[in-house]
mmCIF file of C-alpha atoms in Angstrom:
data_model
loop_
_atom_site.group_PDB
_atom_site.id
_atom_site.type_symbol
_atom_site.label_atom_id
_atom_site.label_comp_id
_atom_site.label_asym_id
_atom_site.label_seq_id
_atom_site.Cartn_x
_atom_site.Cartn_y
_atom_site.Cartn_z
ATOM 1 C CA TYR A 1278 0.149 -0.085 0.192
ATOM 2 C CA ALA A 1279 2.762 2.422 1.086
ATOM 3 C CA LEU A 1280 4.787 1.889 -2.215
ATOM 4 C CA ALA A 1281 1.824 2.557 -4.282
ATOM 5 C CA VAL A 1282 0.809 5.758 -2.537
ATOM 6 C CA MET A 1283 4.360 6.581 -2.836
ATOM 7 C CA SER A 1284 4.487 6.097 -6.339
ATOM 8 C CA LEU A 1285 1.059 7.861 -6.775
ATOM 9 C CA SER A 1286 2.781 10.888 -5.099
ATOM 10 C CA ASN A 1287 5.610 10.926 -7.624
ATOM 11 C CA ALA A 1288 3.428 10.835 -10.605
ATOM 12 C CA THR A 1289 1.053 13.591 -8.997
ATOM 13 C CA PHE A 1290 4.259 15.663 -8.562
ATOM 14 C CA ARG A 1291 5.081 15.145 -12.057
ATOM 15 C CA LYS A 1292 2.029 16.349 -13.239
ATOM 16 C CA GLY A 1293 2.834 19.573 -11.248
ATOM 17 C CA ASP A 1294 0.359 19.076 -7.952
ATOM 18 C CA ARG A 1295 2.978 19.475 -5.386
ATOM 19 C CA ALA A 1296 0.437 20.076 -2.376
ATOM 20 C CA THR A 1297 -1.236 16.565 -3.384
ATOM 21 C CA ALA A 1298 1.990 14.902 -4.109
ATOM 22 C CA LEU A 1299 3.124 16.040 -0.255
ATOM 23 C CA ALA A 1300 -0.038 14.699 1.280
ATOM 24 C CA LEU A 1301 0.274 11.395 -0.443
ATOM 25 C CA ASN A 1302 3.992 11.180 0.276
ATOM 26 C CA GLU A 1303 3.252 11.770 4.023
ATOM 27 C CA GLN A 1304 0.696 8.992 4.177
ATOM 28 C CA ALA A 1305 3.059 6.591 2.665
ATOM 29 C CA LEU A 1306 5.776 7.921 5.215
ATOM 30 C CA THR A 1307 3.370 7.175 7.856
ATOM 31 C CA VAL A 1308 3.150 3.576 7.070
ATOM 32 C CA PHE A 1309 6.469 3.245 6.431
ATOM 33 C CA ARG A 1310 7.497 4.463 9.890
ATOM 34 C CA GLU A 1311 4.778 2.098 11.327
ATOM 35 C CA LEU A 1312 6.691 -0.895 9.669
ATOM 36 C CA GLY A 1313 10.261 0.349 10.433
ATOM 37 C CA GLU A 1314 10.889 0.388 6.899
ATOM 38 C CA THR A 1315 14.196 2.561 6.936
ATOM 39 C CA TYR A 1316 15.025 2.775 3.467
ATOM 40 C CA PHE A 1317 11.770 3.977 2.053
ATOM 41 C CA GLN A 1318 11.477 6.429 5.064
ATOM 42 C CA SER A 1319 14.539 7.745 3.598
ATOM 43 C CA VAL A 1320 12.943 7.990 0.184
ATOM 44 C CA CYS A 1321 9.820 9.716 1.316
ATOM 45 C CA LEU A 1322 11.573 12.064 3.621
ATOM 46 C CA TRP A 1323 14.027 13.378 0.376
ATOM 47 C CA ALA A 1324 10.854 13.642 -1.478
ATOM 48 C CA ASN A 1325 8.784 15.616 1.308
ATOM 49 C CA GLY A 1326 11.882 17.813 1.900
ATOM 50 C CA ARG A 1327 12.367 18.693 -1.731
ATOM 51 C CA LEU A 1328 8.517 19.407 -2.166
ATOM 52 C CA ARG A 1329 8.277 21.665 1.114
ATOM 53 C CA ALA A 1330 11.594 23.484 0.047
ATOM 54 C CA LYS A 1331 9.781 24.003 -3.561
ATOM 55 C CA LEU A 1332 6.570 25.302 -1.759
ATOM 56 C CA GLY A 1333 8.619 27.601 0.387
ATOM 57 C CA ASP A 1334 8.525 25.842 4.032
ATOM 58 C CA TRP A 1335 12.509 25.842 3.973
ATOM 59 C CA LYS A 1336 13.121 24.972 7.607
ATOM 60 C CA VAL A 1337 10.844 21.930 7.652
ATOM 61 C CA GLY A 1338 12.026 20.830 4.259
ATOM 62 C CA LEU A 1339 15.567 20.982 4.897
ATOM 63 C CA GLY A 1340 15.117 19.289 8.339
ATOM 64 C CA GLU A 1341 13.407 16.414 6.386
ATOM 65 C CA LEU A 1342 16.218 16.223 3.732
ATOM 66 C CA ARG A 1343 18.697 15.971 6.861
ATOM 67 C CA GLU A 1344 16.777 13.309 8.353
ATOM 68 C CA SER A 1345 16.675 11.519 5.059
ATOM 69 C CA LEU A 1346 20.342 11.779 4.951
ATOM 70 C CA THR A 1347 20.773 10.646 8.597
ATOM 71 C CA LEU A 1348 18.786 7.317 7.636
ATOM 72 C CA SER A 1349 20.945 6.906 4.520
ATOM 73 C CA ARG A 1350 24.316 7.010 6.659
ATOM 74 C CA ARG A 1351 22.425 4.569 9.266
ATOM 75 C CA LEU A 1352 21.801 1.972 6.189
ATOM 76 C CA ASP A 1353 25.341 2.539 5.276
ATOM 77 C CA SER A 1354 24.147 3.421 1.677
ATOM 78 C CA ARG A 1355 27.145 5.417 -0.073
ATOM 79 C CA TYR A 1356 25.016 5.750 -3.211
ATOM 80 C CA GLU A 1357 22.124 7.328 -1.084
ATOM 81 C CA VAL A 1358 24.326 9.553 1.046
ATOM 82 C CA ALA A 1359 25.670 10.852 -2.157
ATOM 83 C CA ALA A 1360 22.484 11.499 -3.470
ATOM 84 C CA GLY A 1361 21.172 13.091 -0.156
ATOM 85 C CA LEU A 1362 24.081 15.383 -0.351
ATOM 86 C CA LEU A 1363 23.148 16.359 -3.692
ATOM 87 C CA ARG A 1364 19.588 17.031 -2.653
ATOM 88 C CA LEU A 1365 20.401 19.319 0.002
ATOM 89 C CA ALA A 1366 22.676 21.248 -2.117
ATOM 90 C CA GLU A 1367 20.278 21.356 -4.461
ATOM 91 C CA ALA A 1368 17.351 22.651 -1.986
ATOM 92 C CA GLU A 1369 20.083 25.229 -0.334
ATOM 93 C CA GLN A 1370 21.294 26.753 -3.660
ATOM 94 C CA TYR A 1371 18.034 29.052 -2.975
ATOM 95 C CA LEU A 1372 19.432 30.247 0.429
ATOM 96 C CA GLU A 1373 22.287 32.849 0.726
ATOM 97 C CA ASP A 1374 25.651 30.551 1.138
ATOM 98 C CA PRO A 1375 26.696 29.823 -2.331
ATOM 99 C CA ALA A 1376 29.875 28.711 -0.833
ATOM 100 C CA ARG A 1377 28.179 26.022 1.291
ATOM 101 C CA VAL A 1378 26.209 25.189 -1.885
ATOM 102 C CA VAL A 1379 29.196 24.548 -3.801
ATOM 103 C CA ARG A 1380 30.810 22.313 -1.024
ATOM 104 C CA LEU A 1381 27.616 20.288 -0.780
ATOM 105 C CA TYR A 1382 27.721 19.767 -4.795
ATOM 106 C CA TRP A 1383 31.353 18.935 -4.762
ATOM 107 C CA ALA A 1384 31.169 16.716 -1.612
ATOM 108 C CA ALA A 1385 28.313 14.493 -3.430
ATOM 109 C CA ARG A 1386 30.386 14.445 -6.609
ATOM 110 C CA THR A 1387 33.233 12.962 -4.570
ATOM 111 C CA VAL A 1388 31.237 10.334 -2.814
ATOM 112 C CA TYR A 1389 29.625 9.415 -6.385
ATOM 113 C CA ASP A 1390 33.201 9.119 -7.857
ATOM 114 C CA SER A 1391 34.267 7.016 -4.970
ATOM 115 C CA ILE A 1392 31.735 4.217 -5.868
ATOM 116 C CA GLY A 1393 32.064 4.984 -9.692
ATOM 117 C CA VAL A 1394 28.414 5.923 -10.491
ATOM 118 C CA ARG A 1395 29.197 9.637 -11.711
ATOM 119 C CA HIS A 1396 28.602 10.113 -15.434
ATOM 120 C CA LYS A 1397 30.578 12.559 -17.527
ATOM 121 C CA GLY A 1398 27.311 13.701 -18.845
ATOM 122 C CA ASP A 1399 26.897 15.258 -15.214
ATOM 123 C CA ASP A 1400 29.465 17.693 -15.592
ATOM 124 C CA PRO A 1401 27.598 20.220 -17.780
ATOM 125 C CA ASN A 1402 24.483 20.037 -15.554
ATOM 126 C CA LEU A 1403 27.003 20.737 -12.521
ATOM 127 C CA GLU A 1404 28.730 23.737 -14.043
ATOM 128 C CA LYS A 1405 25.151 25.003 -15.255
ATOM 129 C CA ARG A 1406 23.861 24.814 -11.480
ATOM 130 C CA LEU A 1407 26.858 26.132 -9.973
ATOM 131 C CA ALA A 1408 27.374 29.267 -12.406
ATOM 132 C CA SER A 1409 25.328 31.548 -10.002
ATOM 133 C CA CYS A 1410 27.391 30.309 -7.059
ATOM 134 C CA ARG A 1411 30.574 31.063 -9.190
ATOM 135 C CA ALA A 1412 29.399 34.750 -10.096
ATOM 136 C CA ALA A 1413 28.356 35.294 -6.446
ATOM 137 C CA LEU A 1414 31.763 34.114 -4.855
ATOM 138 C CA GLY A 1415 34.191 35.145 -7.222
ATOM 139 C CA GLU A 1416 36.824 32.797 -8.809
ATOM 140 C CA ALA A 1417 39.047 32.591 -5.939
ATOM 141 C CA ALA A 1418 36.474 31.846 -3.430
ATOM 142 C CA PHE A 1419 34.531 29.589 -5.642
ATOM 143 C CA THR A 1420 37.686 27.294 -6.204
ATOM 144 C CA GLU A 1421 38.393 27.345 -2.229
ATOM 145 C CA ALA A 1422 34.752 25.940 -1.863
ATOM 146 C CA VAL A 1423 35.288 23.440 -4.693
ATOM 147 C CA GLU A 1424 38.478 22.339 -2.920
ATOM 148 C CA GLY A 1425 36.882 22.133 0.192
ATOM 149 C CA GLY A 1426 33.944 19.774 -0.900
ATOM 150 C CA ARG A 1427 36.255 17.772 -2.869
ATOM 151 C CA ALA A 1428 38.733 17.291 0.326
ATOM 152 C CA MET A 1429 35.858 16.034 2.530
ATOM 153 C CA THR A 1430 35.533 12.354 3.522
ATOM 154 C CA MET A 1431 32.093 10.941 3.520
ATOM 155 C CA GLU A 1432 31.765 11.179 7.228
ATOM 156 C CA GLN A 1433 32.895 14.922 6.993
ATOM 157 C CA ALA A 1434 30.757 15.801 4.283
ATOM 158 C CA ILE A 1435 27.499 14.296 6.153
ATOM 159 C CA GLU A 1436 28.579 16.187 9.268
ATOM 160 C CA TYR A 1437 28.725 19.448 7.280
ATOM 161 C CA ALA A 1438 25.512 18.685 5.610
ATOM 162 C CA LEU A 1439 23.786 18.103 8.895
ATOM 163 C CA GLU A 1440 24.687 21.451 10.444
ATOM 164 C CA PRO A 1441 21.602 23.774 10.003
ATOM 165 C CA SER A 1442 21.878 26.122 7.433
ATOM 166 C CA ILE A 1443 18.717 28.207 8.371
#
């Protein structure tokens, strides 16, 4: 049931109805919590966090994204950790800390690289996403933020991402 409701939430989101998608995903999350199903709790939480951020509820949305990342860490899923870092970077890009966003994107990329799942085709998308950060920071500060994200271990990146940004 919960998987079906979660899938319906995703389909509703793709049609542009974010509020209904969030309500459906909340229902799925409730069932996954009752069952103790950690992986799908993580999936629902990142979807909820993304939806809440897009709806302007930043504090709750970022909290759910961080909770999702915490569950991914507990599951010891490096792929989901990388995805969690990426999702936080995407959400935080609309806040006012471009250096943090750059560090999160590069930390996610580093974790993806460590497990061999980053595709070279991702590079232009990353450059496009980071263009506004590069412009806001200037080249020297941008390069410093890239190196900061690249230098983090996965555990350091998780700790950094879990620090409240708002």
